[in-house]
Coordinates of C-alpha atoms in Angstrom, one line a residue:
X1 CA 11.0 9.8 12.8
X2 CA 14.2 7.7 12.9
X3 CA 16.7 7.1 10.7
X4 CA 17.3 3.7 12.0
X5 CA 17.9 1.2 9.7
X6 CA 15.6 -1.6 12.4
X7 CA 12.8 1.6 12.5
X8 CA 10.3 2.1 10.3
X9 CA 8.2 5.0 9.1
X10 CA 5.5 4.0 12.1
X11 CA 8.0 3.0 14.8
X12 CA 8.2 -1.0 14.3
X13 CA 10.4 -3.1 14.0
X14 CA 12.2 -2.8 10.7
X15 CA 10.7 -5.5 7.5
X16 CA 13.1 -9.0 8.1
X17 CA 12.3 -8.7 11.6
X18 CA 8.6 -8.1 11.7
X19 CA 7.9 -10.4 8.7
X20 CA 9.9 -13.1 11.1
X21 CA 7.2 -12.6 13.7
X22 CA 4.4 -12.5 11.6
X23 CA 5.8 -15.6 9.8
X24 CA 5.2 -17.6 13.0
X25 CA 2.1 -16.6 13.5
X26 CA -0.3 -19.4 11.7
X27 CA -3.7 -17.7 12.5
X28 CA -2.3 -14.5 11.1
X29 CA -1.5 -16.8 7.7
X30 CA -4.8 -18.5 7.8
X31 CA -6.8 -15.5 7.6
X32 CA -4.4 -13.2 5.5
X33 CA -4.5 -16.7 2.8
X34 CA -8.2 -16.9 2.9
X35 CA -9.6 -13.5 2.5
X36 CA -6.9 -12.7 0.1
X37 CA -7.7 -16.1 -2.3
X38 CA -11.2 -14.9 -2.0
X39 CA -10.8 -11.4 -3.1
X40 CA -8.5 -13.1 -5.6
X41 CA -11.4 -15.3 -7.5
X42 CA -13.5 -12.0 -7.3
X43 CA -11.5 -9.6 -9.3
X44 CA -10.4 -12.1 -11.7
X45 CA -14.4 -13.0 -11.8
X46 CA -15.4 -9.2 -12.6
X47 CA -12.4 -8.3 -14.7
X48 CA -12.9 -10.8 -17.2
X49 CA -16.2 -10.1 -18.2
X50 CA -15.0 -7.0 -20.0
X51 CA -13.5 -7.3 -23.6
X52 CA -11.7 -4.1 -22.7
X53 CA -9.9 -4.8 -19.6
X54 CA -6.9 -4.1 -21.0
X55 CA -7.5 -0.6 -22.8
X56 CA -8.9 0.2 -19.8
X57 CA -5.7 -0.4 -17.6
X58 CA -4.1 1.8 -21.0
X59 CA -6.5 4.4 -20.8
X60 CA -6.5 4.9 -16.7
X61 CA -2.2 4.7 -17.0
X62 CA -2.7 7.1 -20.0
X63 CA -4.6 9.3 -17.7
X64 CA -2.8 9.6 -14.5
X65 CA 0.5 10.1 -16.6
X66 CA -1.0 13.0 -18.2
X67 CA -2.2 14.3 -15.0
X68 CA 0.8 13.9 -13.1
X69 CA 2.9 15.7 -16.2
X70 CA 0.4 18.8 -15.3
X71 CA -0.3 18.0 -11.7
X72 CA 0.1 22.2 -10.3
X73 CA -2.5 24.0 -13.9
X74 CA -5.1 20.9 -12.8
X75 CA -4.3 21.4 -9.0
X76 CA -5.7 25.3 -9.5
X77 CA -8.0 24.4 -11.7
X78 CA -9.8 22.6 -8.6
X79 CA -9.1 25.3 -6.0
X80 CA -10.9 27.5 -8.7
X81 CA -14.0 25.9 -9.2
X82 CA -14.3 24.2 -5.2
X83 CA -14.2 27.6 -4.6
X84 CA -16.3 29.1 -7.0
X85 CA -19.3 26.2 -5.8
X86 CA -19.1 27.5 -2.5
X87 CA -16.2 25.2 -0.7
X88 CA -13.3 26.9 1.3
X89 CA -9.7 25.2 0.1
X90 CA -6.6 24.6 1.9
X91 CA -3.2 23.7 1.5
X92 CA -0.5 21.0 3.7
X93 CA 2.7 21.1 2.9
X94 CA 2.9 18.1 5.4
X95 CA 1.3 16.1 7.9
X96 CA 1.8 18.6 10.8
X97 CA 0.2 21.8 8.8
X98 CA -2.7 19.1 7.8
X99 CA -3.6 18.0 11.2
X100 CA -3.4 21.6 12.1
X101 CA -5.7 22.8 9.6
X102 CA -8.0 19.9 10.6
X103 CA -7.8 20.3 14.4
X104 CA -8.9 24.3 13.7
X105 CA -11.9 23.4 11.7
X106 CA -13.1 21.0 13.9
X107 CA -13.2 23.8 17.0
X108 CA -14.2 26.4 14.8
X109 CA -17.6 24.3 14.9
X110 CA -17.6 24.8 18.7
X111 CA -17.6 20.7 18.5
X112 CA -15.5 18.2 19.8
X113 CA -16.3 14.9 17.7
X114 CA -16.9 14.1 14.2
X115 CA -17.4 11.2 12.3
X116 CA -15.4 9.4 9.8
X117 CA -14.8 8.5 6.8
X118 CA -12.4 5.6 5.8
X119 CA -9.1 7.5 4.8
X120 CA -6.0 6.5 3.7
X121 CA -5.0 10.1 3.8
X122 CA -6.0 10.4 7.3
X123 CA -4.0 7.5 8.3
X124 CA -1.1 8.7 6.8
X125 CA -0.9 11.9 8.6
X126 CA -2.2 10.9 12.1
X127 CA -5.5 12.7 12.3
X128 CA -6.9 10.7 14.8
X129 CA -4.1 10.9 17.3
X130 CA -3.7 14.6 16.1
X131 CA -7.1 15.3 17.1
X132 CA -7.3 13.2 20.5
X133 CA -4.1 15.4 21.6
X134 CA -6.7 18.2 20.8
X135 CA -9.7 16.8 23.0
X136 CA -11.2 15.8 19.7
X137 CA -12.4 12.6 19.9
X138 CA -12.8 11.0 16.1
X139 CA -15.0 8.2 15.2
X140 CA -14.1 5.6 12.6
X141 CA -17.3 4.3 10.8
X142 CA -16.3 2.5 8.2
X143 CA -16.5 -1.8 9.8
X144 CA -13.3 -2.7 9.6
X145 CA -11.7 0.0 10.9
X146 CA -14.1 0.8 13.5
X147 CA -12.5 -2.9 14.5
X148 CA -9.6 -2.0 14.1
X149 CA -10.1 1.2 16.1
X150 CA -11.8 -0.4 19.3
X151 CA -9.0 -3.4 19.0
X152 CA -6.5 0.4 19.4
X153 CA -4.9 -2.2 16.5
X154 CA -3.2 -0.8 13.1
X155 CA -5.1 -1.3 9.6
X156 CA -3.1 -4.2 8.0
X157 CA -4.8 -3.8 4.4
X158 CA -5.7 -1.0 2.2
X159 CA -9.0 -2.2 1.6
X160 CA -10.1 -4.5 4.5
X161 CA -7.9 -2.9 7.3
X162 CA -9.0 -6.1 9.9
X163 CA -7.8 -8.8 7.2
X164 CA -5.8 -10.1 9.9
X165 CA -9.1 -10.6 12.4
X166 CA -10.7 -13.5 12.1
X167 CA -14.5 -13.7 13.3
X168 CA -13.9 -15.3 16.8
X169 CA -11.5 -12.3 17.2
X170 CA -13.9 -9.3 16.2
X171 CA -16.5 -10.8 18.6
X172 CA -14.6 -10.5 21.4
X173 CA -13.4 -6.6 20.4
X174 CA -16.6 -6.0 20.4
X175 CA -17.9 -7.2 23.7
X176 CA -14.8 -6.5 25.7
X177 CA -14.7 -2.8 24.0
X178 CA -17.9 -1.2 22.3
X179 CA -19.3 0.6 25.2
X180 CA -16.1 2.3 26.1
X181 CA -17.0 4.2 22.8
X182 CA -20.6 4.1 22.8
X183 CA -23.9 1.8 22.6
X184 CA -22.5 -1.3 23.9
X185 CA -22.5 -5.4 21.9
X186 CA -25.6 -7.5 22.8
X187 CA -25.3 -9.3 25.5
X188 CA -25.6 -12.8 23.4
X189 CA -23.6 -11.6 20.4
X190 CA -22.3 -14.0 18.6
X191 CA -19.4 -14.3 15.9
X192 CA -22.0 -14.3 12.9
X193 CA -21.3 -12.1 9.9
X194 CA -25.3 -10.5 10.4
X195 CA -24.9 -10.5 14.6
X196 CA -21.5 -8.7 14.0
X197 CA -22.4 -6.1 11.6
X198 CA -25.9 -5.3 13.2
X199 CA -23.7 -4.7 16.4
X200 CA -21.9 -2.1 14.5
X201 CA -24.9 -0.3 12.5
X202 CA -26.7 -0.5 16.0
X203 CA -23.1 1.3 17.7
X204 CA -22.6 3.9 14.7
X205 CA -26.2 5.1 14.3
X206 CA -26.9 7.0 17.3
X207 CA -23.1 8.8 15.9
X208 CA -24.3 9.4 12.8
X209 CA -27.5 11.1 14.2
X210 CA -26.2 13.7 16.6
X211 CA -22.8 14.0 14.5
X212 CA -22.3 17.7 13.1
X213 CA -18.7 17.3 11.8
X214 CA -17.6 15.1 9.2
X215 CA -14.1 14.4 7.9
X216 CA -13.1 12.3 4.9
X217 CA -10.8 11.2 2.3
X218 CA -11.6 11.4 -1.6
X219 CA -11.1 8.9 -4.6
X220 CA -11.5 11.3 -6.8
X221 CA -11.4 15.3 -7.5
X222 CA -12.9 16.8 -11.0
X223 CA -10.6 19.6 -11.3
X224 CA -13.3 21.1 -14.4
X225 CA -16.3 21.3 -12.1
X226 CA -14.9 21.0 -8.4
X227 CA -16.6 17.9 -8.0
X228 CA -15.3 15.5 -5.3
X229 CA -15.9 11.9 -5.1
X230 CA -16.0 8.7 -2.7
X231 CA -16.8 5.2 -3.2
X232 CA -17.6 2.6 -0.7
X233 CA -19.9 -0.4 0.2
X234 CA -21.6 -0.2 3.2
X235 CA -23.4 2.9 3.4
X236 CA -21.3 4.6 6.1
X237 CA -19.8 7.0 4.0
X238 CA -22.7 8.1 2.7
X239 CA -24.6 9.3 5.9
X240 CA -21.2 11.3 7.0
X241 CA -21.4 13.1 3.7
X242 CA -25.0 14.0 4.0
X243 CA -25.8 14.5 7.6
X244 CA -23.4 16.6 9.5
X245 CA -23.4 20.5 8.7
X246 CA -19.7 20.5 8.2
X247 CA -17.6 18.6 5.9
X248 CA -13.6 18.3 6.0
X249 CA -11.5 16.3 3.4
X250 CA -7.9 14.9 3.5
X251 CA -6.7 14.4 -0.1
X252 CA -3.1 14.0 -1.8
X253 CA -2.2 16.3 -4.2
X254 CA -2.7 13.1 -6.8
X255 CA -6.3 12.6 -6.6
X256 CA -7.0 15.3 -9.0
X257 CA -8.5 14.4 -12.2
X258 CA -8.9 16.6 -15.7
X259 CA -12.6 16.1 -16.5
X260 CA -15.6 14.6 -15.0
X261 CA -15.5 12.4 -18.3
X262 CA -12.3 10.7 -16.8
X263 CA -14.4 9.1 -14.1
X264 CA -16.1 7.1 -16.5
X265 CA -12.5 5.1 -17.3
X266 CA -11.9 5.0 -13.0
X267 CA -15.3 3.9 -12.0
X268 CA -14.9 0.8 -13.9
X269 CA -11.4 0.0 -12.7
X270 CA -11.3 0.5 -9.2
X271 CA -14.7 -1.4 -7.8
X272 CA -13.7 -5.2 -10.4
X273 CA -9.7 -4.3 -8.7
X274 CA -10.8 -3.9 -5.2
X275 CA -14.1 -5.9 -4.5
X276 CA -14.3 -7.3 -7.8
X277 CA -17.5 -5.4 -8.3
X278 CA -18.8 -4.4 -11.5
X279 CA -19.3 -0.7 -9.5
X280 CA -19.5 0.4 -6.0
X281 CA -22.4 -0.4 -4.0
X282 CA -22.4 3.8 -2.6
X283 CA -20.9 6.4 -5.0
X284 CA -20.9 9.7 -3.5
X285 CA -20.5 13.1 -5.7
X286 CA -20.8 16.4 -4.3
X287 CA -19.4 20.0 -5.9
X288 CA -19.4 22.5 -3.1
X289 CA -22.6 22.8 -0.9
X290 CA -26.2 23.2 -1.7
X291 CA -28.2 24.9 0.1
X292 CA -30.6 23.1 2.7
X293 CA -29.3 19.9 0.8
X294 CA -25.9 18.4 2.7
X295 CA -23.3 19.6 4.2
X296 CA -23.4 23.4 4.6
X297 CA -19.8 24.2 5.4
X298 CA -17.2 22.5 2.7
X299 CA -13.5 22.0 3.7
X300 CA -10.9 20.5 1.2
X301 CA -7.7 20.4 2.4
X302 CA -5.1 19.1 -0.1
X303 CA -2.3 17.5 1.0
X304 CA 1.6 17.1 -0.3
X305 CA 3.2 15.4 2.2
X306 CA 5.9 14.6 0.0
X307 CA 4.2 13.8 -2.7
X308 CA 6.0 17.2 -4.9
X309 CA 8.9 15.5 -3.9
X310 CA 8.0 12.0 -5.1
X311 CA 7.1 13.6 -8.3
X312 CA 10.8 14.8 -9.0
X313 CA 11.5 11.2 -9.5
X314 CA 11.1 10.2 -13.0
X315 CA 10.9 6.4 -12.2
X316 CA 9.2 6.5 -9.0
X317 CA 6.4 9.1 -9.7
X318 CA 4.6 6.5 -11.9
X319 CA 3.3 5.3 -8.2
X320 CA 1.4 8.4 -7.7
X321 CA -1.0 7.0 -10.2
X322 CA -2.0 4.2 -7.5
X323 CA -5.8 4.6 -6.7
X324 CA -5.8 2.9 -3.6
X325 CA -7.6 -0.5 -5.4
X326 CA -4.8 -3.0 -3.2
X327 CA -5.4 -5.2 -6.2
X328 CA -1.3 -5.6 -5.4
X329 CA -1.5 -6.8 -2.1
X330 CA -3.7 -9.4 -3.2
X331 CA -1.8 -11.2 -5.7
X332 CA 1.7 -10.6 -3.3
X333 CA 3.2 -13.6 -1.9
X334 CA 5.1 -11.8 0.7
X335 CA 2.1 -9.4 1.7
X336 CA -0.2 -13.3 2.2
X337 CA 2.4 -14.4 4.5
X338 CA 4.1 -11.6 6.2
X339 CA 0.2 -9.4 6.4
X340 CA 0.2 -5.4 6.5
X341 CA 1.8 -4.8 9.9
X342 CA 5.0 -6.3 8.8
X343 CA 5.6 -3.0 6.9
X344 CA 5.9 -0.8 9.2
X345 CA 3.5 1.8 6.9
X346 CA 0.1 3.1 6.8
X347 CA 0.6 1.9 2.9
X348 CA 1.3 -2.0 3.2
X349 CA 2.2 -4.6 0.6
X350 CA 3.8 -4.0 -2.9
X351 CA 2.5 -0.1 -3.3
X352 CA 3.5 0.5 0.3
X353 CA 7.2 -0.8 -0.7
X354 CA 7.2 1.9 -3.4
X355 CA 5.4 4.7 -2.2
X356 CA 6.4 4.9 1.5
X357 CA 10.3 5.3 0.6
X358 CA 9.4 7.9 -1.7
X359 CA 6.8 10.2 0.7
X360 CA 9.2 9.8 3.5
X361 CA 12.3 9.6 2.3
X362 CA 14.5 5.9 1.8
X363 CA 16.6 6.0 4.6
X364 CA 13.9 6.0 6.9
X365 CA 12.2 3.1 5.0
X366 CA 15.9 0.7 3.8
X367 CA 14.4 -2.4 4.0
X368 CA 10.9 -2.1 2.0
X369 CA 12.3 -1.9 -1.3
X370 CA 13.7 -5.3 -0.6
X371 CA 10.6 -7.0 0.5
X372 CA 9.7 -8.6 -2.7
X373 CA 10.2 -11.4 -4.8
X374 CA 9.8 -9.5 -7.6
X375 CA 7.9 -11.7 -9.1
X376 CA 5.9 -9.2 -11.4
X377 CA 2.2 -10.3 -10.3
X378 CA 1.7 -6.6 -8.6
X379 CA 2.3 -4.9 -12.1
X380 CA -0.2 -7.3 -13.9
X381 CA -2.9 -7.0 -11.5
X382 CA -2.5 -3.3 -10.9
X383 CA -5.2 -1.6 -13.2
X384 CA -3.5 1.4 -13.4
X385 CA 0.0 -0.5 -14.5
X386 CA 2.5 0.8 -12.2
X387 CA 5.3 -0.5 -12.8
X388 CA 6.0 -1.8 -9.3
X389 CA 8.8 -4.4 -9.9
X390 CA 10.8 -1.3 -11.9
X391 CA 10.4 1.2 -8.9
X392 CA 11.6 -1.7 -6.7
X393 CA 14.7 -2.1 -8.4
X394 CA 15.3 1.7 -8.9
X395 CA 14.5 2.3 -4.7
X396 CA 17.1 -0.9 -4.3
X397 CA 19.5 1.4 -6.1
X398 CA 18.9 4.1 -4.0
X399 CA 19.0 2.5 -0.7
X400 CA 22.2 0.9 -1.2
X401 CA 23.8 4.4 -2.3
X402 CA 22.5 6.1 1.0
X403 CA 24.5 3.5 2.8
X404 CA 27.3 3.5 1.2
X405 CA 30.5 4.6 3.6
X406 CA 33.9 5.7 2.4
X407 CA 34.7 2.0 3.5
X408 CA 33.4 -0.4 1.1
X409 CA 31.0 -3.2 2.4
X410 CA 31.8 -7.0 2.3
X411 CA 28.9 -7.2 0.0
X412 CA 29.9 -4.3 -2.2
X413 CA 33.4 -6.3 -2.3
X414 CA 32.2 -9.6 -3.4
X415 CA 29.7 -7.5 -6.1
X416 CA 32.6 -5.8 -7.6
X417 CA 35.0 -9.1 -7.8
X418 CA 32.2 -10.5 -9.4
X419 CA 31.8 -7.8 -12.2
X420 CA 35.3 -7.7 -12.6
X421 CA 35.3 -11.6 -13.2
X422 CA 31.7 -12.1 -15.2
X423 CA 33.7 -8.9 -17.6
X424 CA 36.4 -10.9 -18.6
X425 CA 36.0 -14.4 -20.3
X426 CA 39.6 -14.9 -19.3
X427 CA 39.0 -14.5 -15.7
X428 CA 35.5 -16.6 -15.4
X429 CA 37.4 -19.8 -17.4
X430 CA 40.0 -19.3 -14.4
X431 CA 37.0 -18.7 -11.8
X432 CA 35.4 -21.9 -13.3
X433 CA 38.4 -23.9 -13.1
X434 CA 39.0 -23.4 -9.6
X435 CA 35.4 -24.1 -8.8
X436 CA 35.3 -27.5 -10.5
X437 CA 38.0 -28.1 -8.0
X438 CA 36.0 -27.5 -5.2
X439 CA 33.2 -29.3 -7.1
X440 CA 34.9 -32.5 -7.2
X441 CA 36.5 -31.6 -3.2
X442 CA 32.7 -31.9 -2.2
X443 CA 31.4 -34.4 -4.8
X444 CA 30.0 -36.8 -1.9
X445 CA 28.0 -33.9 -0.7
X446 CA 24.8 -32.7 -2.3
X447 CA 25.2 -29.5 -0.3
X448 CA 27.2 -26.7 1.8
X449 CA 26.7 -26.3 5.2
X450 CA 27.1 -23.0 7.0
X451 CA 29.1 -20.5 5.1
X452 CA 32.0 -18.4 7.1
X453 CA 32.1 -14.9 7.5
X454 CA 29.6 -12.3 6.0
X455 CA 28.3 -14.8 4.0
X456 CA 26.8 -16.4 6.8
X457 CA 23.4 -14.5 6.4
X458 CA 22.7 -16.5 2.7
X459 CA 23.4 -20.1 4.2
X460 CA 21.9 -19.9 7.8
X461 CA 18.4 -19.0 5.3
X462 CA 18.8 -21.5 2.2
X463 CA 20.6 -24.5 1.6
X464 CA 24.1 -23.7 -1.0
X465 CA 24.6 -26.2 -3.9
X466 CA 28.3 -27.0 -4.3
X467 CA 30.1 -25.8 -7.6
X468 CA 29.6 -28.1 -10.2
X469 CA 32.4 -30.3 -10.9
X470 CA 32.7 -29.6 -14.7
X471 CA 31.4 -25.9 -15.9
X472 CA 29.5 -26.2 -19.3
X473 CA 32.9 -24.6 -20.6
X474 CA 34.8 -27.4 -19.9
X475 CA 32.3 -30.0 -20.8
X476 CA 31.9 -28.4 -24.1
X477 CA 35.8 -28.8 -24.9
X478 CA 35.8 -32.2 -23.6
X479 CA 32.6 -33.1 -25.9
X480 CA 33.3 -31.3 -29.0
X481 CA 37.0 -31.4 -29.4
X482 CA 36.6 -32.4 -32.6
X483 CA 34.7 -29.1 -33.9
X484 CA 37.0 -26.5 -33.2
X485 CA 38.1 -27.0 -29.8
X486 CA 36.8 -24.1 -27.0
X487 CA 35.1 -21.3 -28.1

């Protein structure tokens, strides 16, 4: 991974420079405005028909701050009963020891593919390219990012990783690719929502079918009974956690829950933040393995990846709560303009700005913290209320400190004259004066055309006001002479 402040965690171009392309991309905008104002309607829809919504957001934020205070007794808790109902745990200090763990369970089996689940953990650590490396081919079957897999294109969204496809674009994936991976399109397939999802259940059945590894991701872990869980909608994840003999899950450290009685407050959250569902078309459960019922071979591999380290952080460990809704990507200006690749992280949009400095450290991810407005809408929508405008500011902090040189920067100059003048009311009345001067210098101009030097970079982006040609300072002495003079 590189240090490079114009790298990023996935080896793109670095957030100003991406969101610049993607900013000139209008088909990219059109989709990324649509679906999002759609998901939009939905969760507001779903979330305002409970009273509650709002102790609910308390209770889930109540919840995963507790959690998180006690994160390594719960953590054993679970390896204690998964074990005790007949599962086999492991543990990843990082993405290498995960994919190796992964990649030796797989050949164990004497197999070489398995189907999958959608996985943000997955993603994260490079499974997929861990296991191809490994002659282990993996097959996504969740829709979207089986497109995004036979486009060999990057999820762009938490929740519907082909935001950024549009119809038109999915049907040709489909055609031009499919039987490089399998049962090929139909012939006359066209861009219809039914023609292009029966192209895909027609593609993933014959995997599901013959598939004797599984490997997912979990929403959930009960850390009282051992219980894992997934939600989804389409039913994909259901037959790779019922069919295959051998199950493997990816999951961060943070999944872990107290009490199956927890899931009650999470079960309502996450389906009205993400689909804006009142639940979860397919919510699967399983605790261990059951003889002659599911999987017979139960793998949980729990995963840090840097999440301990994220957790030292008193101000940024609040993200750790995220459940992975992408309620926050929704609402996001930037994210609807700029999209997910933009990023440069498997965790796009406001979350991804928080959590991806933190998981791999901020000076290999500088410019995320920076790509906000920080307007606030990701902390209202997030049912979990992270505090994502806070964690910005406090990753801002932290980004500018691991640059800092023994020489200071122009911009560090100009920040320190200007604490040094807004300390001193003796020194702003000066500052003022002198810019009423140039104020009434440039009084036939309604504006300031490039700026020299550093400053450059703020005027070749936004138009610069002149100084105002009186200060309020001044215009109160001159107006209220009478009553006292300056104050």
């Amino acid at each position: 991974m590189s240090g490079a402040d114009n790298i990023t965690w996935l080896g793109t171009p670095a957030f100003p420079d991406a969101a610049r392309t993607a900013l000139a991309d209008t088909q990219l905008r059109a989709n990324l405005r649509k679906a999002t104002g759609t998901i939009r309607d939905k969760r507001l829809a779903a979330t305002g028909e409970l009273g509650d919504w709002e102790q609910l957001r308390e209770a889930g934020a109540a919840l995963k701050r507790r959690t998180l205070r006690h994160l390594d007794t719960y953590l054993l808790r679970l390896e204690e009963t998964v074990t005790k109902a007949g599962g086999t745990v492991h543990w990843a200090t990082d993405a290498a020891e995960a994919n190796r763990i992964v990649t030796y369970l797989v050949r164990a089996t004497g197999e070489r593919e398995a189907v999958k689940v959608k996985s943000m953990a997955t993603q994260e650590i490079g499974l997929n390219a861990a296991l191809a490396a490994a002659d282990i081919r993996a097959y996504e079957t969740d829709l979207a990012e089986l497109i995004v897999q036979l486009g060999d294109d990057r999820p762009s969204h938490i929740l519907v990783p082909a935001i950024h496809r549009n119809r038109a674009e999915i049907r040709e994936i489909f055609r031009d690719v499919m039987a490089e991976w399998g049962r090929p399109a139909p012939d006359a397939l066209t861009d219809d929502p039914e023609d292009l999802a029966e192209a895909a259940r027609l593609h993933l059945r014959e995997k599901f079918l013959r598939a004797k590894v599984a490997i997912s991701g979990a929403n959930f872990a009960v850390a009282d009974t051992g219980t894992v869980g997934v939600v989804e909608s389409e039913g994909n994840g259901r037959m790779c956690l019922t069919l295959p003999k051998t199950l493997i899950t990816v999951m961060g450290i943070e999944k872990v829950l107290p009490s199956f009685a927890d899931l009650e407050v999470f079960l309502q959250l996450l389906p009205r933040s993400s689909t804006g569902e009142r639940m979860n078309p397919y919510t699967s459960m399983w605790t261990g393995t059951t003889p002659g019922d599911g999987p017979q071979d139960f793998h949980l591999v729990l995963l840090d990846n840097g999440r301990t380290a994220t957790l030292r952080d008193t101000v940024g460990r609040q993200a750790l709560g995220c459940i992975r809704c992408s309620a926050c990507l929704n609402v996001c200006p930037v994210y609807e303009r700029t999209g997910g690749h933009a990023y440069g992280s498997v965790y796009p949009g406001p979350i991804g700005a928080v959590l991806t400095p933190q998981l791999v450290g901020v000076e290999h991810a500088a410019s995320l913290p920076f790509a906000s407005t920080l307007c606030g809408a990701c902390y209202d929508a997030c049912p979990v209320k992270i505090n994502i405008p806070e964690v910005l500011v406090h990753l801002r902090a932290e980004a500018v400190e691991a640059k800092r040189g023994p020489v200071p920067t122009p911009e560090a100059m100009v920040m320190k004259a200007a604490a040094a003048t807004l300390g001193s009311p003796r020194r702003l009345a000066w500052a003022q004066r002198f810019g009423s001067m140039g104020g009434r210098l440039l009084a036939r101009r309604d504006r300031i055309g490039r700026l020299p030097g550093p400053l450059r970079r703020w005027s070749d982006t936004r138009d610069t006001a002149p100084p105002a040609r009186e200060s309020f300072r001044a215009w109160w002495r001159r107006t209220h002479s009478t009553q006292g003079g300056e104050r």
